[in-house]
Amino acid sequence: MTYRSKAVKLCAAAALLLVAGTQTHAASSDAEACRSLVPTAMGGPMLRDAGKIMLRWLSTSNYELVYHGQVFLLDAYFDRGPRNRPTGVVPSEVKQADAIFIGHGHFDHMSDAAPIAQKTKAKVIGAPVTIETAYKLGVPEGQGIAVAGGETLKFKGVAVDAALARHSTLSRDVLDTLGRLYDLDAGPATPEQAEAEKAILAKGTSSPDVITKGTIAYAFTFETGFKLIWLDSAGPVTDGVRALAQKLGPVDIAIVAYQGHPVAQVQVPVTLELVKLFRPRIFMPAHHDQIFGTFVDLGVEPLFEAIADALPGTQTLAPLHQRPNCFDISKKRR
Ligand SMILES: [Zn+2]
């Protein structure tokens, strides 16, 4: 063996070791990402394996979707005021967000889009009324992408279809009564609490356009064929959502809102109708938890039972705040 060939062999051996070391490091980082309570957007461990996704519920309809080194925020309502459970996301300290998808422009879906977009340069995607509001709230010029339904956006390894959906219906009287219930049961807000909550309430729009032209469903189709649909408000089925369901066929995961109505029998059929359209393998709820002073924590069992009856093949999964849920989306698995 010449000196040169020995050196080449040594280099090859060192390179193999290096590759093995890198793989071990990546695998351990992926394992950590599927355990850590620190959102990846906040600097938590990054999931890099293109054969997995991580979904982390961050209260209301907020989910963090991590895939192939990318962080997608689905809704951005993280600083929820002093009387709500914390989400673990401090908008001014977010370290990575590649895109922020906003289902609709009410404050409890977009209040923190601006500081995160400023910090990360993330694109903010939403209906025209949402993007108009996002700019007013301080999203930097050029970072908004308005979608009306029918568009497909491309990211590394994943295509995102937008469809025009419709917001849920909930009467002012029911909301006011829920507010009074909170005052009766927990006492009224202190002036400081009321002021903080009022400031958050202002970071959104109450335009009537939100209901019929401003609520968007997003479908993520990964390059492995794995499909995820996310809908942050559940109202009547629209032509746009029906067309999207036809295009997609059965999906792997459906996240659909189950919100507001304290009487389960009123909201169950509305959410169920949307779930049935998408025929998911796995269903996860959204917007079913407390917003102090407005919404109460809803038990998901009546909805899960209705899904079990209508779609016996669908697994229902109730996520916990901040806990990561990793899913194998690889071709081999599928
Ligand atoms: Zn809303």
JSON list of C-alpha atoms in Angstrom, two decimals, residues 15-101:
[
{"chain": "A", "resi": 15, "resn": "ALA", "atom": "CA", "xyz": [-15.48, 10.52, 6.51]},
{"chain": "A", "resi": 16, "resn": "LEU", "atom": "CA", "xyz": [-17.57, 7.45, 7.36]},
{"chain": "A", "resi": 17, "resn": "LEU", "atom": "CA", "xyz": [-17.16, 8.19, 11.05]},
{"chain": "A", "resi": 18, "resn": "LEU", "atom": "CA", "xyz": [-18.13, 11.79, 10.42]},
{"chain": "A", "resi": 19, "resn": "VAL", "atom": "CA", "xyz": [-21.28, 10.74, 8.51]},
{"chain": "A", "resi": 20, "resn": "ALA", "atom": "CA", "xyz": [-22.18, 8.29, 11.27]},
{"chain": "A", "resi": 21, "resn": "GLY", "atom": "CA", "xyz": [-21.61, 11.01, 13.85]},
{"chain": "A", "resi": 22, "resn": "THR", "atom": "CA", "xyz": [-23.76, 13.48, 11.92]},
{"chain": "A", "resi": 23, "resn": "GLN", "atom": "CA", "xyz": [-26.54, 10.93, 11.55]},
{"chain": "A", "resi": 24, "resn": "THR", "atom": "CA", "xyz": [-26.46, 10.15, 15.27]},
{"chain": "A", "resi": 25, "resn": "HIS", "atom": "CA", "xyz": [-26.56, 13.85, 16.03]},
{"chain": "A", "resi": 26, "resn": "ALA", "atom": "CA", "xyz": [-29.47, 14.42, 13.63]},
{"chain": "A", "resi": 27, "resn": "ALA", "atom": "CA", "xyz": [-31.36, 11.41, 15.00]},
{"chain": "A", "resi": 28, "resn": "SER", "atom": "CA", "xyz": [-30.89, 12.56, 18.58]},
{"chain": "A", "resi": 29, "resn": "SER", "atom": "CA", "xyz": [-31.98, 16.08, 17.64]},
{"chain": "A", "resi": 30, "resn": "ASP", "atom": "CA", "xyz": [-35.10, 14.61, 15.97]},
{"chain": "A", "resi": 31, "resn": "ALA", "atom": "CA", "xyz": [-35.82, 12.48, 19.06]},
{"chain": "A", "resi": 32, "resn": "GLU", "atom": "CA", "xyz": [-35.41, 15.58, 21.22]},
{"chain": "A", "resi": 33, "resn": "ALA", "atom": "CA", "xyz": [-37.73, 17.55, 18.92]},
{"chain": "A", "resi": 34, "resn": "CYS", "atom": "CA", "xyz": [-40.41, 14.93, 19.50]},
{"chain": "A", "resi": 35, "resn": "ARG", "atom": "CA", "xyz": [-40.03, 15.24, 23.30]},
{"chain": "A", "resi": 36, "resn": "SER", "atom": "CA", "xyz": [-39.22, 18.87, 24.03]},
{"chain": "A", "resi": 37, "resn": "LEU", "atom": "CA", "xyz": [-41.83, 21.23, 25.44]},
{"chain": "A", "resi": 38, "resn": "VAL", "atom": "CA", "xyz": [-39.97, 24.20, 23.96]},
{"chain": "A", "resi": 39, "resn": "PRO", "atom": "CA", "xyz": [-41.59, 25.23, 20.67]},
{"chain": "A", "resi": 40, "resn": "THR", "atom": "CA", "xyz": [-39.14, 24.98, 17.78]},
{"chain": "A", "resi": 41, "resn": "ALA", "atom": "CA", "xyz": [-40.09, 28.57, 16.89]},
{"chain": "A", "resi": 42, "resn": "MET", "atom": "CA", "xyz": [-38.68, 29.55, 20.30]},
{"chain": "A", "resi": 43, "resn": "GLY", "atom": "CA", "xyz": [-35.38, 27.77, 19.70]},
{"chain": "A", "resi": 44, "resn": "GLY", "atom": "CA", "xyz": [-36.43, 24.25, 20.76]},
{"chain": "A", "resi": 45, "resn": "PRO", "atom": "CA", "xyz": [-34.86, 21.23, 19.00]},
{"chain": "A", "resi": 46, "resn": "MET", "atom": "CA", "xyz": [-35.39, 21.15, 15.24]},
{"chain": "A", "resi": 47, "resn": "LEU", "atom": "CA", "xyz": [-36.93, 18.17, 13.45]},
{"chain": "A", "resi": 48, "resn": "ARG", "atom": "CA", "xyz": [-34.88, 17.66, 10.27]},
{"chain": "A", "resi": 49, "resn": "ASP", "atom": "CA", "xyz": [-36.00, 14.20, 9.14]},
{"chain": "A", "resi": 50, "resn": "ALA", "atom": "CA", "xyz": [-38.02, 14.68, 5.92]},
{"chain": "A", "resi": 51, "resn": "GLY", "atom": "CA", "xyz": [-39.95, 11.53, 6.83]},
{"chain": "A", "resi": 52, "resn": "LYS", "atom": "CA", "xyz": [-41.58, 13.09, 9.90]},
{"chain": "A", "resi": 53, "resn": "ILE", "atom": "CA", "xyz": [-43.68, 16.07, 10.90]},
{"chain": "A", "resi": 54, "resn": "MET", "atom": "CA", "xyz": [-44.22, 17.53, 14.34]},
{"chain": "A", "resi": 55, "resn": "LEU", "atom": "CA", "xyz": [-47.47, 19.18, 15.34]},
{"chain": "A", "resi": 56, "resn": "ARG", "atom": "CA", "xyz": [-47.59, 21.12, 18.59]},
{"chain": "A", "resi": 57, "resn": "TRP", "atom": "CA", "xyz": [-50.89, 22.58, 19.80]},
{"chain": "A", "resi": 58, "resn": "LEU", "atom": "CA", "xyz": [-50.33, 26.02, 21.28]},
{"chain": "A", "resi": 59, "resn": "SER", "atom": "CA", "xyz": [-53.90, 26.77, 22.47]},
{"chain": "A", "resi": 60, "resn": "THR", "atom": "CA", "xyz": [-56.93, 28.02, 20.53]},
{"chain": "A", "resi": 61, "resn": "SER", "atom": "CA", "xyz": [-56.34, 27.11, 16.86]},
{"chain": "A", "resi": 62, "resn": "ASN", "atom": "CA", "xyz": [-52.57, 27.68, 17.05]},
{"chain": "A", "resi": 63, "resn": "TYR", "atom": "CA", "xyz": [-50.44, 24.78, 15.89]},
{"chain": "A", "resi": 64, "resn": "GLU", "atom": "CA", "xyz": [-46.73, 24.72, 15.24]},
{"chain": "A", "resi": 65, "resn": "LEU", "atom": "CA", "xyz": [-45.97, 22.50, 12.22]},
{"chain": "A", "resi": 66, "resn": "VAL", "atom": "CA", "xyz": [-42.31, 21.55, 11.86]},
{"chain": "A", "resi": 67, "resn": "TYR", "atom": "CA", "xyz": [-41.08, 19.76, 8.75]},
{"chain": "A", "resi": 68, "resn": "HIS", "atom": "CA", "xyz": [-37.67, 19.31, 7.16]},
{"chain": "A", "resi": 69, "resn": "GLY", "atom": "CA", "xyz": [-36.04, 22.18, 9.04]},
{"chain": "A", "resi": 70, "resn": "GLN", "atom": "CA", "xyz": [-38.99, 24.53, 8.46]},
{"chain": "A", "resi": 71, "resn": "VAL", "atom": "CA", "xyz": [-41.30, 26.05, 11.06]},
{"chain": "A", "resi": 72, "resn": "PHE", "atom": "CA", "xyz": [-44.83, 26.90, 9.96]},
{"chain": "A", "resi": 73, "resn": "LEU", "atom": "CA", "xyz": [-47.09, 28.67, 12.41]},
{"chain": "A", "resi": 74, "resn": "LEU", "atom": "CA", "xyz": [-50.77, 27.99, 11.89]},
{"chain": "A", "resi": 75, "resn": "ASP", "atom": "CA", "xyz": [-52.43, 31.08, 13.42]},
{"chain": "A", "resi": 76, "resn": "ALA", "atom": "CA", "xyz": [-50.53, 33.46, 15.69]},
{"chain": "A", "resi": 77, "resn": "TYR", "atom": "CA", "xyz": [-52.33, 34.22, 18.96]},
{"chain": "A", "resi": 78, "resn": "PHE", "atom": "CA", "xyz": [-49.75, 33.53, 21.62]},
{"chain": "A", "resi": 79, "resn": "ASP", "atom": "CA", "xyz": [-49.74, 36.38, 24.14]},
{"chain": "A", "resi": 80, "resn": "ARG", "atom": "CA", "xyz": [-53.26, 35.68, 25.37]},
{"chain": "A", "resi": 81, "resn": "GLY", "atom": "CA", "xyz": [-53.28, 37.99, 28.39]},
{"chain": "A", "resi": 82, "resn": "PRO", "atom": "CA", "xyz": [-52.82, 37.50, 32.12]},
{"chain": "A", "resi": 83, "resn": "ARG", "atom": "CA", "xyz": [-55.84, 35.27, 32.78]},
{"chain": "A", "resi": 84, "resn": "ASN", "atom": "CA", "xyz": [-55.17, 32.57, 30.17]},
{"chain": "A", "resi": 85, "resn": "ARG", "atom": "CA", "xyz": [-52.83, 29.61, 30.40]},
{"chain": "A", "resi": 86, "resn": "PRO", "atom": "CA", "xyz": [-49.50, 30.54, 28.77]},
{"chain": "A", "resi": 87, "resn": "THR", "atom": "CA", "xyz": [-48.64, 29.11, 25.36]},
{"chain": "A", "resi": 88, "resn": "GLY", "atom": "CA", "xyz": [-44.86, 29.01, 25.74]},
{"chain": "A", "resi": 89, "resn": "VAL", "atom": "CA", "xyz": [-44.42, 31.36, 22.79]},
{"chain": "A", "resi": 90, "resn": "VAL", "atom": "CA", "xyz": [-43.17, 34.89, 23.49]},
{"chain": "A", "resi": 91, "resn": "PRO", "atom": "CA", "xyz": [-43.76, 36.72, 20.20]},
{"chain": "A", "resi": 92, "resn": "SER", "atom": "CA", "xyz": [-40.80, 39.11, 20.60]},
{"chain": "A", "resi": 93, "resn": "GLU", "atom": "CA", "xyz": [-38.47, 36.13, 21.25]},
{"chain": "A", "resi": 94, "resn": "VAL", "atom": "CA", "xyz": [-39.46, 33.86, 18.38]},
{"chain": "A", "resi": 95, "resn": "LYS", "atom": "CA", "xyz": [-36.30, 32.69, 16.61]},
{"chain": "A", "resi": 96, "resn": "GLN", "atom": "CA", "xyz": [-37.62, 30.92, 13.52]},
{"chain": "A", "resi": 97, "resn": "ALA", "atom": "CA", "xyz": [-40.82, 31.00, 11.54]},
{"chain": "A", "resi": 98, "resn": "ASP", "atom": "CA", "xyz": [-40.73, 30.33, 7.81]},
{"chain": "A", "resi": 99, "resn": "ALA", "atom": "CA", "xyz": [-44.38, 31.16, 7.21]},
{"chain": "A", "resi": 100, "resn": "ILE", "atom": "CA", "xyz": [-47.41, 32.16, 9.24]},
{"chain": "A", "resi": 101, "resn": "PHE", "atom": "CA", "xyz": [-50.73, 30.83, 7.94]}
]
